[in-house]
Short mmCIF file of C-alpha atoms in Angstrom, two decimals:
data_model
loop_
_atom_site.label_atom_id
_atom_site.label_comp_id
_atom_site.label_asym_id
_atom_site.label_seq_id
_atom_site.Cartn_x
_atom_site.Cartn_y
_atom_site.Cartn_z
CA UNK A 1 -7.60 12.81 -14.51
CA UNK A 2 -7.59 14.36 -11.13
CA UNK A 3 -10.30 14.00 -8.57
CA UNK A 4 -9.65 14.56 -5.21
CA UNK A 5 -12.46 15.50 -2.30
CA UNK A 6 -12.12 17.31 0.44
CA UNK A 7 -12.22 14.37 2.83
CA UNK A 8 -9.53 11.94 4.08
CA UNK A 9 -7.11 15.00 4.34
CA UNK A 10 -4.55 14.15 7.05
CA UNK A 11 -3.63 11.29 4.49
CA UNK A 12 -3.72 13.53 1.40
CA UNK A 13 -1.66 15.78 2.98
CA UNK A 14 1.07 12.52 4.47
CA UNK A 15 1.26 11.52 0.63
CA UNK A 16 1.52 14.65 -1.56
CA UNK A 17 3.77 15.53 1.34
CA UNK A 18 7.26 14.03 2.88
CA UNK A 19 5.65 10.13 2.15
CA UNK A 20 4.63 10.47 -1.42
CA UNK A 21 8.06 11.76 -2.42
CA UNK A 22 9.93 9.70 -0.12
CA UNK A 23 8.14 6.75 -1.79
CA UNK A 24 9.14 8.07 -5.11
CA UNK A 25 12.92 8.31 -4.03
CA UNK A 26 12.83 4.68 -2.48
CA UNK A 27 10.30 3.25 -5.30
CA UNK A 28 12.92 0.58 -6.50
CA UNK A 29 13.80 -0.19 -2.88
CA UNK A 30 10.35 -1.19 -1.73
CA UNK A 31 9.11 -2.62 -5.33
CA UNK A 32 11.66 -5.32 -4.63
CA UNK A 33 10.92 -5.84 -0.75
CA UNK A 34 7.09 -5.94 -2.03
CA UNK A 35 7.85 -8.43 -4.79
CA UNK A 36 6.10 -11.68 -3.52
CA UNK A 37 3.23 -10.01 -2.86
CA UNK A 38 2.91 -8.35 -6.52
CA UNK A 39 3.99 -11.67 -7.44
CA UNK A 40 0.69 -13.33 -5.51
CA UNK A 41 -1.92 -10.39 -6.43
CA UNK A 42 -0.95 -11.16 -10.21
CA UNK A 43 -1.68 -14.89 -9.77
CA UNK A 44 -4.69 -14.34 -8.02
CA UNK A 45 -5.93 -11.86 -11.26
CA UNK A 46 -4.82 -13.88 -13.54
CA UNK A 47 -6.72 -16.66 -12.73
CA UNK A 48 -9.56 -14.98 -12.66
CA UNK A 49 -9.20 -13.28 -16.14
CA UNK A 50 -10.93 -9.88 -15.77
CA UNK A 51 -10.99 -7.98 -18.32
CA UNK A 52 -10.60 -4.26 -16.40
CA UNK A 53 -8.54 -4.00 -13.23
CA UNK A 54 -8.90 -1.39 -10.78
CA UNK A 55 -5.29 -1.30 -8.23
CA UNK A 56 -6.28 0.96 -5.27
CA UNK A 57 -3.57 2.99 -3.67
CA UNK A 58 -1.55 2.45 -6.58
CA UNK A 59 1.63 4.16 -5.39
CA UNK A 60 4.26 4.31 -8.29
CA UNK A 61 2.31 1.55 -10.16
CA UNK A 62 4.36 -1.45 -9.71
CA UNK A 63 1.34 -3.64 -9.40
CA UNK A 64 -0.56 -1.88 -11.65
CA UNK A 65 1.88 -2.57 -14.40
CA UNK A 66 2.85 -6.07 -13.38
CA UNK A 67 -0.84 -6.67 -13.99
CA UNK A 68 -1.08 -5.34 -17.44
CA UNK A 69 2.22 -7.21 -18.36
CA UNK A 70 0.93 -10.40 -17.17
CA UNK A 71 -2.53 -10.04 -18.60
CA UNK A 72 -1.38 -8.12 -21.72
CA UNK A 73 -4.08 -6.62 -24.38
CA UNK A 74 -6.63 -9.17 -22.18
CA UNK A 75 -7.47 -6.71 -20.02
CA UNK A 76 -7.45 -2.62 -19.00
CA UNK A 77 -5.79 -1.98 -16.44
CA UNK A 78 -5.92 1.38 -14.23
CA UNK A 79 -3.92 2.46 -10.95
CA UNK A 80 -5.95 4.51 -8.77
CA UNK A 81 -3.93 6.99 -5.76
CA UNK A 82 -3.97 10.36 -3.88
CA UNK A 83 -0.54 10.71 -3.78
CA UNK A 84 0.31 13.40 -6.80
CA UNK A 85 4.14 12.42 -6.66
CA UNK A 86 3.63 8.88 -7.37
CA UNK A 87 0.83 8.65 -9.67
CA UNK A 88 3.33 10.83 -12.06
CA UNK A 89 5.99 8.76 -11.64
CA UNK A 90 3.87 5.48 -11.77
CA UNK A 91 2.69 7.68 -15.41
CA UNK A 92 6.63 8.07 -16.45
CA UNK A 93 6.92 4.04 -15.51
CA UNK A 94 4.35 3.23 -17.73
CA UNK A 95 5.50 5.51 -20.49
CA UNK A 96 9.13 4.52 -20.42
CA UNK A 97 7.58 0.74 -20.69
CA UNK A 98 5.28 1.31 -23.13
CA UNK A 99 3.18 -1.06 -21.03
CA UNK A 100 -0.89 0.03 -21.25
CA UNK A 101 -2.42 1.03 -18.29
CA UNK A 102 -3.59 4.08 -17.20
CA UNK A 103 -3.20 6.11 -13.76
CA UNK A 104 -5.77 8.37 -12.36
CA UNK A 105 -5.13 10.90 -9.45
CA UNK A 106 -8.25 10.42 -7.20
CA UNK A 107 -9.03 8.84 -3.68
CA UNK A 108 -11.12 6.01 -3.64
CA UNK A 109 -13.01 6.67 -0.96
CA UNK A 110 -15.23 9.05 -2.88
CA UNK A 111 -13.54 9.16 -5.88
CA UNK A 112 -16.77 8.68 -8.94
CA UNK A 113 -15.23 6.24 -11.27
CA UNK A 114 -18.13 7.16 -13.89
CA UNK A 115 -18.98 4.81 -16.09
CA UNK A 116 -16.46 2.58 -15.13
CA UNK A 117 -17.34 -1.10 -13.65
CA UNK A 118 -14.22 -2.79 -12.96
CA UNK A 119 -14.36 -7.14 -13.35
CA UNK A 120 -11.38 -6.81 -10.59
CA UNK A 121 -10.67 -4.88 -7.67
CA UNK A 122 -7.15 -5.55 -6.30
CA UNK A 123 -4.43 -3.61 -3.39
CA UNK A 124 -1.30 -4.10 -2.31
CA UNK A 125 -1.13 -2.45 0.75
CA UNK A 126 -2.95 0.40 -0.64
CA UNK A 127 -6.40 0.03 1.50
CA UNK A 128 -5.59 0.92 5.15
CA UNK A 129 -5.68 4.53 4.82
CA UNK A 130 -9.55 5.58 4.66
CA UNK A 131 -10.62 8.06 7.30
CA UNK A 132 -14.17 5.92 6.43
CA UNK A 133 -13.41 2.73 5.12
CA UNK A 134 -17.27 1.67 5.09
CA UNK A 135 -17.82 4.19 2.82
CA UNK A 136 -14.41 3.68 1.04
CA UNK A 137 -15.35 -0.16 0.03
CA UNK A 138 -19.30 1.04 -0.58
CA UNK A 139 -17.60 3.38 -3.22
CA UNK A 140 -15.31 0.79 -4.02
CA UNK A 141 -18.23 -1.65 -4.68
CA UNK A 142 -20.29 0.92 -6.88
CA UNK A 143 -17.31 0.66 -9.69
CA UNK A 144 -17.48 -3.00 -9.40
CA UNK A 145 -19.16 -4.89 -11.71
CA UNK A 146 -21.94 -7.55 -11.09
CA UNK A 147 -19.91 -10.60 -9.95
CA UNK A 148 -16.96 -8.67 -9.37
CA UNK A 149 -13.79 -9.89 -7.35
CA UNK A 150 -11.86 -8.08 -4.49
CA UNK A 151 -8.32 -8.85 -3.84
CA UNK A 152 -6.45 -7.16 -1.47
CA UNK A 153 -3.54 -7.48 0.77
CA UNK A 154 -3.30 -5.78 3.94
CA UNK A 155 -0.68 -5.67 7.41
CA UNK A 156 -1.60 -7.62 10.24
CA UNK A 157 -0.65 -6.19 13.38
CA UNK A 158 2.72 -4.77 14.69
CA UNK A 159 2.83 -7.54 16.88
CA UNK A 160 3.46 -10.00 13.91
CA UNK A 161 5.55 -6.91 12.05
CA UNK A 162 7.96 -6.53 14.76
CA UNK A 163 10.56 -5.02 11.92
CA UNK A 164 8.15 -2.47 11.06
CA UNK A 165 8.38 -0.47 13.93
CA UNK A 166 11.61 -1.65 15.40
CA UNK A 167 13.59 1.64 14.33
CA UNK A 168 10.77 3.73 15.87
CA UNK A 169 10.80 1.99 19.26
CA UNK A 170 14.61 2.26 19.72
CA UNK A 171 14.62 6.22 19.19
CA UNK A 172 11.25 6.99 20.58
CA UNK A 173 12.86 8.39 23.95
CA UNK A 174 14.60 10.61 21.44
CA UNK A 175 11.62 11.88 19.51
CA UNK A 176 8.94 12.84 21.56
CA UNK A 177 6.95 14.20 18.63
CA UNK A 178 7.33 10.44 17.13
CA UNK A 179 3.65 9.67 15.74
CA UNK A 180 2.13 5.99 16.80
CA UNK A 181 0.38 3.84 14.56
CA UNK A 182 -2.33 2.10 15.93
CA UNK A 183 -4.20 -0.50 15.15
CA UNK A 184 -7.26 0.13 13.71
CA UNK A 185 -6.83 3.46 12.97
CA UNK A 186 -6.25 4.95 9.32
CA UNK A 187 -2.19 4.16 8.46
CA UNK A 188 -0.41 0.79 8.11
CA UNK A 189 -2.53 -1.22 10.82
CA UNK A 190 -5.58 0.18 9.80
CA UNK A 191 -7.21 -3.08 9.21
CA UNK A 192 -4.66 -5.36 11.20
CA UNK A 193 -7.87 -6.94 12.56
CA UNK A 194 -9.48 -9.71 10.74
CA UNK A 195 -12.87 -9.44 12.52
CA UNK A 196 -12.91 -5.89 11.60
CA UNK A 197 -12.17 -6.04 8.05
CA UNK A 198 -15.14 -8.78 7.86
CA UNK A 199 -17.37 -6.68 9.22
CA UNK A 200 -16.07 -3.41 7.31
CA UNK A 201 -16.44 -5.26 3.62
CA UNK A 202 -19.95 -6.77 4.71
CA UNK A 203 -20.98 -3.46 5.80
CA UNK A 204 -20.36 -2.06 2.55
CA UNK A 205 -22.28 -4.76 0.34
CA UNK A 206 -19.72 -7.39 -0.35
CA UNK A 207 -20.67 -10.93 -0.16
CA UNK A 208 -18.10 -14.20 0.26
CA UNK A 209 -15.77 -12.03 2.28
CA UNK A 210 -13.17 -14.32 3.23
CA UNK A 211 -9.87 -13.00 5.04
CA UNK A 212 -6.84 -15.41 4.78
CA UNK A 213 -3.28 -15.16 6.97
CA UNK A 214 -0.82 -14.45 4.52
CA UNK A 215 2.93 -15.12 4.94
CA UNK A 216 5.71 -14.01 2.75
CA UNK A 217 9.17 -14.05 2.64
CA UNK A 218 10.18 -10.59 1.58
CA UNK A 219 14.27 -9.02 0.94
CA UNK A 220 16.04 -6.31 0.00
CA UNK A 221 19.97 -5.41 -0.02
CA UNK A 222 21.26 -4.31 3.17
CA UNK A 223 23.11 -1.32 1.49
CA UNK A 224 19.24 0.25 1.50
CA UNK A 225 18.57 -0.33 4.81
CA UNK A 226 19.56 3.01 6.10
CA UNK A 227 17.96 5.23 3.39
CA UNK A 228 15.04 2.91 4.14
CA UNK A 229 14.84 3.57 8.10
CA UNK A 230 16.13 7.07 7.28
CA UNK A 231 13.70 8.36 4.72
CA UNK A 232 10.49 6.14 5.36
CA UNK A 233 7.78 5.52 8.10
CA UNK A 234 7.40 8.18 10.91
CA UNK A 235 10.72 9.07 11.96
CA UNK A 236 11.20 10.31 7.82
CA UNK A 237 9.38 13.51 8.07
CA UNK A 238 10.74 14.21 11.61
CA UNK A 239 14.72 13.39 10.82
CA UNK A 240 15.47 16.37 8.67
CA UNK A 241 15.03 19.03 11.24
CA UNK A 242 17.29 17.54 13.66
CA UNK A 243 20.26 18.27 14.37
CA UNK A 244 23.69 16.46 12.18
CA UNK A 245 24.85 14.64 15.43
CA UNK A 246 21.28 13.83 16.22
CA UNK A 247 20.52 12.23 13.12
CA UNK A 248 23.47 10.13 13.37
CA UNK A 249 22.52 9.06 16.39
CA UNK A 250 18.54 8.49 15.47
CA UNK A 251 19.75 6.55 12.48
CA UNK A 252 22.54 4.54 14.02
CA UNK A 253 19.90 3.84 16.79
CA UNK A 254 17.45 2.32 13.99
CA UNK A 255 20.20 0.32 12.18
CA UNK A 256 21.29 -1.39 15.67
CA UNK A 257 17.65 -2.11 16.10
CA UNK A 258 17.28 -4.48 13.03
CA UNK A 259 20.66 -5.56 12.87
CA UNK A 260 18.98 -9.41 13.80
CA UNK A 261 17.19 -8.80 10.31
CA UNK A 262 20.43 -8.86 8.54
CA UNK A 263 21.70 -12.26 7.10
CA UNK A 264 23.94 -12.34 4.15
CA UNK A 265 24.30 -9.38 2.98
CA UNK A 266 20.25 -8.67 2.90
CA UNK A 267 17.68 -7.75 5.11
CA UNK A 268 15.13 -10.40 5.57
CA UNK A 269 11.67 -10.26 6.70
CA UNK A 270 8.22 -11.94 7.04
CA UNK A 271 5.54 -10.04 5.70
CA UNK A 272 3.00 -11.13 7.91
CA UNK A 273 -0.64 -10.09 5.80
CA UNK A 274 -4.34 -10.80 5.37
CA UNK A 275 -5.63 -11.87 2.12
CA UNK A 276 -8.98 -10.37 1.23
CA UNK A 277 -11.27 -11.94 -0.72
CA UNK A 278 -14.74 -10.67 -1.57
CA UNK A 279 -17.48 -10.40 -5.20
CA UNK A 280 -19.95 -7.74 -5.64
CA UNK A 281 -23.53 -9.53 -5.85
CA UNK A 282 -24.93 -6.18 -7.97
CA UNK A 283 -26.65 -3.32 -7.09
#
């Protein structure tokens, strides 16, 4: 299924583009740095025993499929992105698993899920995107079920992700066309804010919005460090079209940067996140 409007499109464009496939390349690299919080999503549906699951900005479906796993024949499960190279791949996952859930290509900002009323609503990092995120969770809300839950899992701010950025702030003298990412603003940090994503969920008809700190340990093997710094983020799309010797230096510039990450043979990170809570009180 493919349903895609003609909004949002500086993000469609970032993740059918560079990010999507870039994503795809690194998939089991970041499903492993994301474990723990798959791992807490999956508790937090489980417990509440929907019976259809919605994962927003699905990516390659590693949540999406952890979710039908866990909850087995219980419940129908569906992964729900705009990025066309990972929603095929998160497809191929699921067929190579023979695990049941079901992918659709589609932004959920405006995305009409039909007939559809999902008992769960979850994201891992998949909701800080939307161009209009009041009319992202409004949407959102309209596939919901009466009584519906909303878990999601979002960045807090660079400030408390000093890794995230650290390989862009050591080469940013080098790469003047180096993109930000503010706060606030569609992209990682989008809803870094917990006053703001209160107000953005109540503005869209949830009720019992409740936005938690959320602290996780999270690893991966420093062998994938450099494809990591090299391939993801906003030095990714930029790297290519320099120069050999300047992408040695950009990259060995990155690496130096979160050497004080390193311990043991892995990097190692705190994942410093809200937890979103929220139900759907009807129409």
């Amino acid at each position: 299924m493919t349903h895609i409007h003609q909004v949002n499109q500086d993000q469609v464009q970032l993740w059918n583009g560079h990010a999507g496939h870039a994503w795809v390349e690194m998939q089991s690299v970041l499903d492993q740095l994301f474990t723990p919080l798959e791992r807490r999503l999956v508790e937090e549906a489980a417990a509440l025993r929907p019976e259809t699951v919605l994962d927003v900005g699905c990516g390659t479906g590693a949540v999406t499929l952890a979710l039908a796993r866990r909850l087995g024949g219980q419940a129908q499960c569906t992964g729900a992105d705009i990025s066309r190279p990972m929603i095929e791949a998160a497809q191929a996952r699921a067929a190579c698993a023979d695990t049941p859930a079901s992918f659709v290509l589609a932004d959920a900002q405006t995305h009409d899920f039909g007939q559809a009323r999902f008992d769960l609503i979850v994201s891992r990092l998949g909701v800080m995107f939307f161009d209009d995120p009041v009319r992202a969770f409004g949407n959102l809300r309209q596939a919901a079920a009466k009584g519906a839950a909303l878990r999601f899992i979002a960045w807090r701010g660079p400030e408390e992700n000093p890794f995230m950025t650290a390989g862009e702030r050591a080469v940013a003298h080098l790469l003047p066309a180096l993109a930000p990412r503010p706060a606030d603003k569609p992209g990682q940090f989008g809803l870094a804010s917990r006053e703001r994503v209160i107000g953005l969920l109540e503005q869209s008809g949830w009720q019992d919005v409740e936005v938690a700190p959320l602290d996780l340990a999270c690893a991966m093997p420093e062998a994938d460090l450099v494809p990591y710094l090299s391939m993801l983020g906003p030095v990714g799309p930029i790297l290519p079209n320099e120069s050999a010797a300047r992408r040695q230096e950009i990259v060995g510039l990155m690496r130096a940067a979160c050497e004080s990450y390193v311990q043991d043979g892995e990097l190692r990170i705190n994942a410093a996140c809200w937890l979103a809570s929220a139900r759907n009180p009807g129409a």
